[in-house]
């Protein structure tokens, strides 16, 4: 057996009503979350002791559980204390914090999902990046795959979900070819998103992001909010492969790393291959907002209430 300390990062979880070390956080094999990916989750980050836009993440989590017809029974204050507690117990200054609700286990393994008792859990691990801070100037080199993202007519992409086989296949293809990550397309070959990030494209008209077939990221929403402050025109619209390749700037957005430049697609440079001016502006103001109390809240403030 592997040494658990080599598998699990330093981190803490909350499960079955208790805080435990990550290695001790386990779910039953009969949980639908495991057997059927019948679960929803959300990820919020903590930067230098402060959660960023926590209420928006919790709103989306509650909405996801409602859309899956298993509305979360835990109230907001309790959920916040659990999330903050995981970070505190793990002793992390900056963290990636995940809340999960699975369908749970049904009595005697009956097939009716309504019979199951949903299970809420959470964990905190050290902050993770899709593109590391030190690689910012280099940017991401993405593989544009011909894999079609699961269409919204099959699985509602606005529910943050674990139906990741399309995304994981994209990642495997990307890593095999030496790219950093992958982008998937929709049924009309317009671009959608990648494994855990949304996409933005900048041209002479402004800033654009796909309007269809994607998770509505909180970082994506944040870019819209920041664009207003920066007076930059922005909209949601279909983006073709040609538009992607001929963009002036491309960037990815995710709670796992914020605003991250994409400088290459399939090994070919986007514009001159340098980080674009708009990407830089968004990146700078995005991190500045992490200290602003109208956008962030400290762990200690949550725990002391
Ligand atoms: C979480 C996620 C994103 C990014 O959303 P944020 O709220 O900005 O972290 C984008 N796409 C998918 C499929 C995701 O799961």
CSV table of C-alpha atoms and ligand atoms in Angstrom, one decimal:
chain,number,residue,atom,x,y,z
A,1,UNK,CA,0.0,0.0,0.0
A,2,UNK,CA,1.1,3.5,-0.8
A,3,UNK,CA,2.1,5.8,2.0
A,4,UNK,CA,-0.8,8.2,2.4
A,5,UNK,CA,1.5,11.1,3.2
A,6,UNK,CA,3.0,10.8,-0.3
A,7,UNK,CA,-0.5,10.9,-1.9
A,8,UNK,CA,-2.3,13.6,0.0
A,9,UNK,CA,-1.2,17.2,0.2
A,10,UNK,CA,-1.3,18.9,3.5
A,11,UNK,CA,-4.9,19.7,4.0
A,12,UNK,CA,-8.0,19.1,6.0
A,13,UNK,CA,-11.5,17.9,5.3
A,14,UNK,CA,-14.9,18.0,6.9
A,15,UNK,CA,-17.0,14.8,6.5
A,16,UNK,CA,-19.7,13.1,8.5
A,17,UNK,CA,-19.8,16.0,10.9
A,18,UNK,CA,-16.1,16.1,11.7
A,19,UNK,CA,-12.9,17.7,10.7
A,20,UNK,CA,-10.3,15.1,9.7
A,21,UNK,CA,-7.0,15.0,7.9
A,22,UNK,CA,-7.4,14.5,4.1
A,23,UNK,CA,-6.1,10.9,4.2
A,24,UNK,CA,-8.9,10.0,6.6
A,25,UNK,CA,-11.8,11.6,4.6
A,26,UNK,CA,-13.6,8.7,2.9
A,27,UNK,CA,-16.9,8.0,1.3
A,28,UNK,CA,-18.8,4.7,1.1
A,29,UNK,CA,-18.3,2.8,-2.2
A,30,UNK,CA,-22.1,2.8,-2.7
A,31,UNK,CA,-22.4,6.6,-2.8
A,32,UNK,CA,-24.0,7.7,-6.1
A,33,UNK,CA,-21.4,10.5,-6.2
A,34,UNK,CA,-18.8,7.9,-6.8
A,35,UNK,CA,-20.8,5.3,-8.8
A,36,UNK,CA,-22.6,7.7,-11.1
A,37,UNK,CA,-20.8,11.1,-10.8
A,38,UNK,CA,-24.1,12.1,-9.3
A,39,UNK,CA,-22.8,15.1,-7.3
A,40,UNK,CA,-22.1,18.7,-7.5
A,41,UNK,CA,-19.4,20.8,-6.1
A,42,UNK,CA,-17.9,24.3,-6.0
A,43,UNK,CA,-14.4,25.6,-5.5
A,44,UNK,CA,-13.5,28.9,-3.9
A,45,UNK,CA,-10.0,30.1,-3.1
A,46,UNK,CA,-8.4,31.7,-0.2
A,47,UNK,CA,-5.6,34.2,-0.8
A,48,UNK,CA,-3.5,35.5,2.1
A,49,UNK,CA,-6.1,34.5,4.6
A,50,UNK,CA,-9.1,35.8,2.7
A,51,UNK,CA,-11.9,34.0,0.7
A,52,UNK,CA,-12.5,35.7,-2.7
A,53,UNK,CA,-16.2,36.2,-3.6
A,54,UNK,CA,-17.3,33.4,-1.2
A,55,UNK,CA,-21.0,34.3,-1.4
A,56,UNK,CA,-21.1,34.0,-5.2
A,57,UNK,CA,-19.6,30.5,-4.9
A,58,UNK,CA,-22.0,29.4,-2.2
A,59,UNK,CA,-24.9,30.8,-4.3
A,60,UNK,CA,-23.8,28.7,-7.3
A,61,UNK,CA,-23.4,25.7,-5.0
A,62,UNK,CA,-27.0,26.1,-3.7
A,63,UNK,CA,-28.3,26.6,-7.2
A,64,UNK,CA,-26.5,23.5,-8.4
A,65,UNK,CA,-27.9,21.3,-5.7
A,66,UNK,CA,-31.4,22.7,-6.5
A,67,UNK,CA,-31.1,22.0,-10.2
A,68,UNK,CA,-30.1,18.4,-9.3
A,69,UNK,CA,-33.3,18.2,-7.2
A,70,UNK,CA,-31.3,17.6,-3.9
A,71,UNK,CA,-31.4,21.1,-2.4
A,72,UNK,CA,-28.6,21.6,0.1
A,73,UNK,CA,-29.9,21.5,3.7
A,74,UNK,CA,-27.0,23.1,5.3
A,75,UNK,CA,-27.3,26.8,6.0
A,76,UNK,CA,-24.9,29.4,4.7
A,77,UNK,CA,-23.3,30.4,8.0
A,78,UNK,CA,-22.6,26.8,8.9
A,79,UNK,CA,-21.2,26.0,5.5
A,80,UNK,CA,-18.9,29.1,5.7
A,81,UNK,CA,-17.6,28.0,9.1
A,82,UNK,CA,-16.9,24.5,7.8
A,83,UNK,CA,-15.0,25.9,4.8
A,84,UNK,CA,-13.0,28.4,7.0
A,85,UNK,CA,-12.4,25.6,9.5
A,86,UNK,CA,-10.8,23.3,6.9
A,87,UNK,CA,-8.4,26.1,6.0
A,88,UNK,CA,-7.6,27.0,9.6
A,89,UNK,CA,-7.0,23.4,10.6
A,90,UNK,CA,-4.8,22.9,7.6
A,91,UNK,CA,-2.8,26.0,8.6
A,92,UNK,CA,-3.0,27.4,5.1
A,93,UNK,CA,-2.5,31.0,4.1
A,94,UNK,CA,-3.7,30.4,0.6
A,95,UNK,CA,-5.9,27.5,-0.3
A,96,UNK,CA,-8.1,25.8,-2.8
A,97,UNK,CA,-11.3,25.0,-1.0
A,98,UNK,CA,-13.9,22.6,-2.3
A,99,UNK,CA,-17.5,22.0,-1.1
A,100,UNK,CA,-19.2,18.9,-2.4
A,101,UNK,CA,-22.7,17.4,-2.2
A,102,UNK,CA,-23.2,13.9,-3.5
A,103,UNK,CA,-26.5,12.1,-4.0
A,104,UNK,CA,-25.4,9.8,-1.2
A,105,UNK,CA,-26.3,6.2,-0.5
A,106,UNK,CA,-29.8,4.8,-1.1
A,107,UNK,CA,-31.2,2.1,1.2
A,108,UNK,CA,-30.5,-1.4,-0.1
A,109,UNK,CA,-29.1,0.1,-3.3
A,110,UNK,CA,-32.5,0.9,-4.7
A,111,UNK,CA,-32.2,2.6,-8.1
A,112,UNK,CA,-34.5,5.6,-7.3
A,113,UNK,CA,-32.2,8.5,-6.7
A,114,UNK,CA,-34.9,10.2,-4.5
A,115,UNK,CA,-34.4,7.5,-1.9
A,116,UNK,CA,-30.7,8.4,-1.3
A,117,UNK,CA,-29.6,10.8,1.5
A,118,UNK,CA,-27.4,13.5,0.2
A,119,UNK,CA,-24.0,14.0,1.8
A,120,UNK,CA,-22.2,17.3,2.2
A,121,UNK,CA,-18.4,17.4,2.6
A,122,UNK,CA,-15.6,19.9,2.1
A,123,UNK,CA,-11.9,20.1,2.0
A,124,UNK,CA,-9.0,22.6,1.8
A,125,UNK,CA,-5.6,22.0,0.1
A,126,UNK,CA,-2.8,24.4,-0.8
A,127,UNK,CA,-3.6,26.9,-3.5
A,128,UNK,CA,-3.3,25.3,-7.0
A,129,UNK,CA,-2.6,27.0,-10.3
A,130,UNK,CA,-3.5,26.0,-13.8
A,131,UNK,CA,-0.6,28.3,-14.8
A,132,UNK,CA,1.9,29.0,-12.0
A,133,UNK,CA,2.6,32.6,-11.1
A,134,UNK,CA,6.3,32.3,-12.2
A,135,UNK,CA,5.1,31.1,-15.7
A,136,UNK,CA,2.8,34.1,-16.3
A,137,UNK,CA,5.0,35.7,-18.9
A,138,UNK,CA,5.4,32.4,-20.8
A,139,UNK,CA,1.6,31.8,-20.7
A,140,UNK,CA,-0.2,28.6,-21.5
A,141,UNK,CA,0.3,26.5,-24.6
A,142,UNK,CA,-3.1,24.8,-25.2
A,143,UNK,CA,-4.1,22.0,-27.5
A,144,UNK,CA,-7.2,22.7,-29.4
A,145,UNK,CA,-8.9,19.3,-29.5
A,146,UNK,CA,-11.7,18.1,-31.7
A,147,UNK,CA,-13.4,16.6,-28.6
A,148,UNK,CA,-16.9,17.9,-28.3
A,149,UNK,CA,-17.8,19.2,-24.8
A,150,UNK,CA,-20.8,17.2,-23.4
A,151,UNK,CA,-23.8,19.3,-24.9
A,152,UNK,CA,-26.1,21.3,-22.6
A,153,UNK,CA,-29.0,19.1,-23.9
A,154,UNK,CA,-27.3,16.2,-22.2
A,155,UNK,CA,-25.9,17.7,-19.0
A,156,UNK,CA,-26.6,21.2,-17.8
A,157,UNK,CA,-23.1,22.8,-17.8
A,158,UNK,CA,-24.2,25.5,-15.4
A,159,UNK,CA,-24.3,22.8,-12.7
A,160,UNK,CA,-20.6,22.4,-11.6
A,161,UNK,CA,-20.3,18.7,-12.1
A,162,UNK,CA,-17.9,15.7,-12.3
A,163,UNK,CA,-18.8,14.6,-15.8
A,164,UNK,CA,-15.2,15.1,-16.8
A,165,UNK,CA,-14.5,12.2,-19.2
A,166,UNK,CA,-14.4,14.6,-22.2
A,167,UNK,CA,-12.2,17.1,-20.3
A,168,UNK,CA,-9.9,14.4,-18.9
A,169,UNK,CA,-9.5,12.9,-22.4
A,170,UNK,CA,-8.5,16.4,-23.6
A,171,UNK,CA,-5.9,16.7,-20.8
A,172,UNK,CA,-4.4,13.3,-21.7
A,173,UNK,CA,-4.2,14.3,-25.3
A,174,UNK,CA,-2.6,17.6,-24.4
A,175,UNK,CA,0.0,16.2,-22.0
A,176,UNK,CA,0.9,13.4,-24.5
A,177,UNK,CA,1.6,16.1,-27.1
A,178,UNK,CA,3.5,18.3,-24.7
A,179,UNK,CA,0.9,21.0,-24.3
A,180,UNK,CA,-0.1,22.5,-21.0
A,181,UNK,CA,-3.9,21.9,-21.2
A,182,UNK,CA,-6.7,21.5,-23.7
A,183,UNK,CA,-9.7,23.4,-25.2
A,184,UNK,CA,-12.9,21.6,-26.3
A,185,UNK,CA,-15.4,22.6,-28.9
A,186,UNK,CA,-19.2,22.4,-29.2
A,187,UNK,CA,-21.4,20.6,-31.7
A,188,UNK,CA,-20.9,23.5,-34.2
A,189,UNK,CA,-17.1,23.5,-33.7
A,190,UNK,CA,-17.2,26.8,-31.8
A,191,UNK,CA,-14.9,26.8,-28.8
A,192,UNK,CA,-16.3,26.1,-25.3
A,193,UNK,CA,-13.9,25.7,-22.3
A,194,UNK,CA,-11.1,23.6,-20.9
A,195,UNK,CA,-10.6,21.4,-17.8
A,196,UNK,CA,-11.8,23.8,-15.1
A,197,UNK,CA,-11.4,27.1,-16.9
A,198,UNK,CA,-13.3,29.5,-19.2
A,199,UNK,CA,-11.9,31.2,-22.2
A,200,UNK,CA,-11.7,34.8,-23.3
A,201,UNK,CA,-10.6,36.2,-26.7
A,202,UNK,CA,-9.6,39.8,-27.3
A,203,UNK,CA,-9.7,41.5,-30.8
A,204,UNK,CA,-10.1,45.1,-32.0
A,205,UNK,CA,-13.8,45.1,-31.1
A,206,UNK,CA,-13.4,44.1,-27.4
A,207,UNK,CA,-13.3,41.1,-25.2
A,208,UNK,CA,-15.4,37.9,-25.9
A,209,UNK,CA,-16.3,34.7,-24.2
A,210,UNK,CA,-18.4,31.8,-25.4
A,211,UNK,CA,-22.1,32.2,-24.6
A,212,UNK,CA,-23.0,28.5,-24.8
A,213,UNK,CA,-22.1,25.1,-23.5
A,214,UNK,CA,-19.9,26.3,-20.6
A,215,UNK,CA,-19.9,26.5,-16.8
A,216,UNK,CA,-20.7,30.1,-15.8
A,217,UNK,CA,-17.4,30.6,-14.0
A,218,UNK,CA,-17.2,33.0,-11.1
A,219,UNK,CA,-13.9,34.2,-12.4
A,220,UNK,CA,-15.6,34.7,-15.8
A,221,UNK,CA,-18.3,36.8,-14.1
A,222,UNK,CA,-15.5,38.7,-12.3
A,223,UNK,CA,-13.9,39.6,-15.7
A,224,UNK,CA,-17.3,41.1,-16.7
A,225,UNK,CA,-17.4,43.1,-13.4
A,226,UNK,CA,-13.8,44.3,-13.9
A,227,UNK,CA,-14.4,45.1,-17.5
A,228,UNK,CA,-17.0,47.6,-16.4
A,229,UNK,CA,-14.6,49.2,-14.0
A,230,UNK,CA,-11.9,49.3,-16.7
A,231,UNK,CA,-14.3,50.6,-19.4
A,232,UNK,CA,-13.5,47.7,-21.7
A,233,UNK,CA,-16.2,46.5,-24.1
A,234,UNK,CA,-17.1,42.8,-23.3
A,235,UNK,CA,-19.7,40.3,-24.4
A,236,UNK,CA,-20.8,36.7,-24.6
A,237,UNK,CA,-20.9,35.3,-28.2
A,238,UNK,CA,-20.0,32.2,-30.2
A,239,UNK,CA,-16.3,32.1,-31.0
A,240,UNK,CA,-15.1,30.1,-34.0
A,241,UNK,CA,-11.7,28.3,-34.2
A,242,UNK,CA,-10.6,30.9,-36.8
A,243,UNK,CA,-11.4,33.7,-34.3
A,244,UNK,CA,-9.5,31.9,-31.6
A,245,UNK,CA,-6.4,31.5,-33.7
A,246,UNK,CA,-6.4,35.1,-35.0
A,247,UNK,CA,-7.1,36.7,-31.7
A,248,UNK,CA,-5.0,39.6,-30.4
A,249,UNK,CA,-5.0,38.1,-26.9
A,250,UNK,CA,-6.3,34.9,-25.3
A,251,UNK,CA,-6.7,34.2,-21.7
A,252,UNK,CA,-8.2,31.5,-19.4
A,253,UNK,CA,-10.1,32.1,-16.1
A,254,UNK,CA,-10.4,29.9,-13.1
A,255,UNK,CA,-10.6,29.9,-9.4
A,256,UNK,CA,-7.5,27.7,-9.7
A,257,UNK,CA,-5.1,30.5,-10.7
A,258,UNK,CA,-7.3,33.5,-11.7
A,259,UNK,CA,-6.6,35.2,-15.0
A,260,UNK,CA,-4.0,33.3,-17.1
A,261,UNK,CA,-2.6,34.2,-20.5
A,262,UNK,CA,-2.8,31.7,-23.4
A,263,UNK,CA,0.1,32.5,-25.7
A,264,UNK,CA,0.1,29.5,-27.9
A,265,UNK,CA,-2.6,27.2,-29.5
A,266,UNK,CA,-1.3,23.9,-30.9
A,267,UNK,CA,2.3,25.3,-30.6
A,268,UNK,CA,1.5,28.4,-32.7
A,269,UNK,CA,1.9,31.9,-31.3
A,270,UNK,CA,-1.2,34.0,-30.6
A,271,UNK,CA,-0.4,37.4,-32.1
A,272,UNK,CA,3.3,38.0,-31.1
A,273,UNK,CA,3.2,35.3,-28.4
A,274,UNK,CA,3.5,37.9,-25.6
A,275,UNK,CA,1.0,38.5,-22.8
A,276,UNK,CA,-1.5,41.1,-24.0
A,277,UNK,CA,-2.2,44.5,-22.5
A,278,UNK,CA,-5.8,43.7,-21.6
A,279,UNK,CA,-4.8,40.4,-20.0
A,280,UNK,CA,-2.3,42.3,-17.9
A,281,UNK,CA,-4.9,44.9,-16.8
A,282,UNK,CA,-7.4,42.2,-15.8
A,283,UNK,CA,-4.8,40.2,-14.0
A,284,UNK,CA,-3.5,43.2,-12.0
A,285,UNK,CA,-6.9,44.5,-10.9
A,286,UNK,CA,-8.1,40.9,-10.2
A,287,UNK,CA,-5.4,40.4,-7.6
A,288,UNK,CA,-5.8,43.9,-6.1
A,289,UNK,CA,-9.5,43.1,-5.4
A,290,UNK,CA,-8.4,40.2,-3.2
A,291,UNK,CA,-7.5,42.7,-0.4
A,292,UNK,CA,-10.8,44.7,-0.8
A,293,UNK,CA,-13.4,43.8,1.8
A,294,UNK,CA,-16.3,44.2,-0.6
A,295,UNK,CA,-14.8,41.4,-2.7
A,296,UNK,CA,-13.2,39.2,0.0
A,297,UNK,CA,-13.7,38.1,3.6
A,298,UNK,CA,-11.1,36.9,6.1
A,299,UNK,CA,-11.1,33.4,7.5
A,300,UNK,CA,-10.8,34.8,11.1
A,301,UNK,CA,-13.8,37.0,10.6
A,302,UNK,CA,-15.9,34.0,9.6
A,303,UNK,CA,-14.6,31.9,12.5
A,304,UNK,CA,-15.1,34.6,15.1
A,305,UNK,CA,-18.8,35.2,14.3
B,1,LIG,C1,-15.0,25.4,-12.3
B,1,LIG,C2,-15.0,25.4,-13.7
B,1,LIG,C3,-14.7,26.5,-14.5
B,1,LIG,C4,-14.1,27.8,-13.9
B,1,LIG,O1,-15.1,28.4,-13.0
B,1,LIG,P1,-14.6,29.4,-11.8
B,1,LIG,O2,-15.9,29.6,-11.0
B,1,LIG,O3,-14.1,30.6,-12.4
B,1,LIG,O4,-13.5,28.6,-11.0
B,1,LIG,C5,-14.8,26.5,-15.9
B,1,LIG,N1,-15.2,25.3,-16.5
B,1,LIG,C6,-15.5,24.2,-15.8
B,1,LIG,C7,-15.9,23.0,-16.5
B,1,LIG,C8,-15.4,24.2,-14.4
B,1,LIG,O5,-15.7,23.1,-13.7
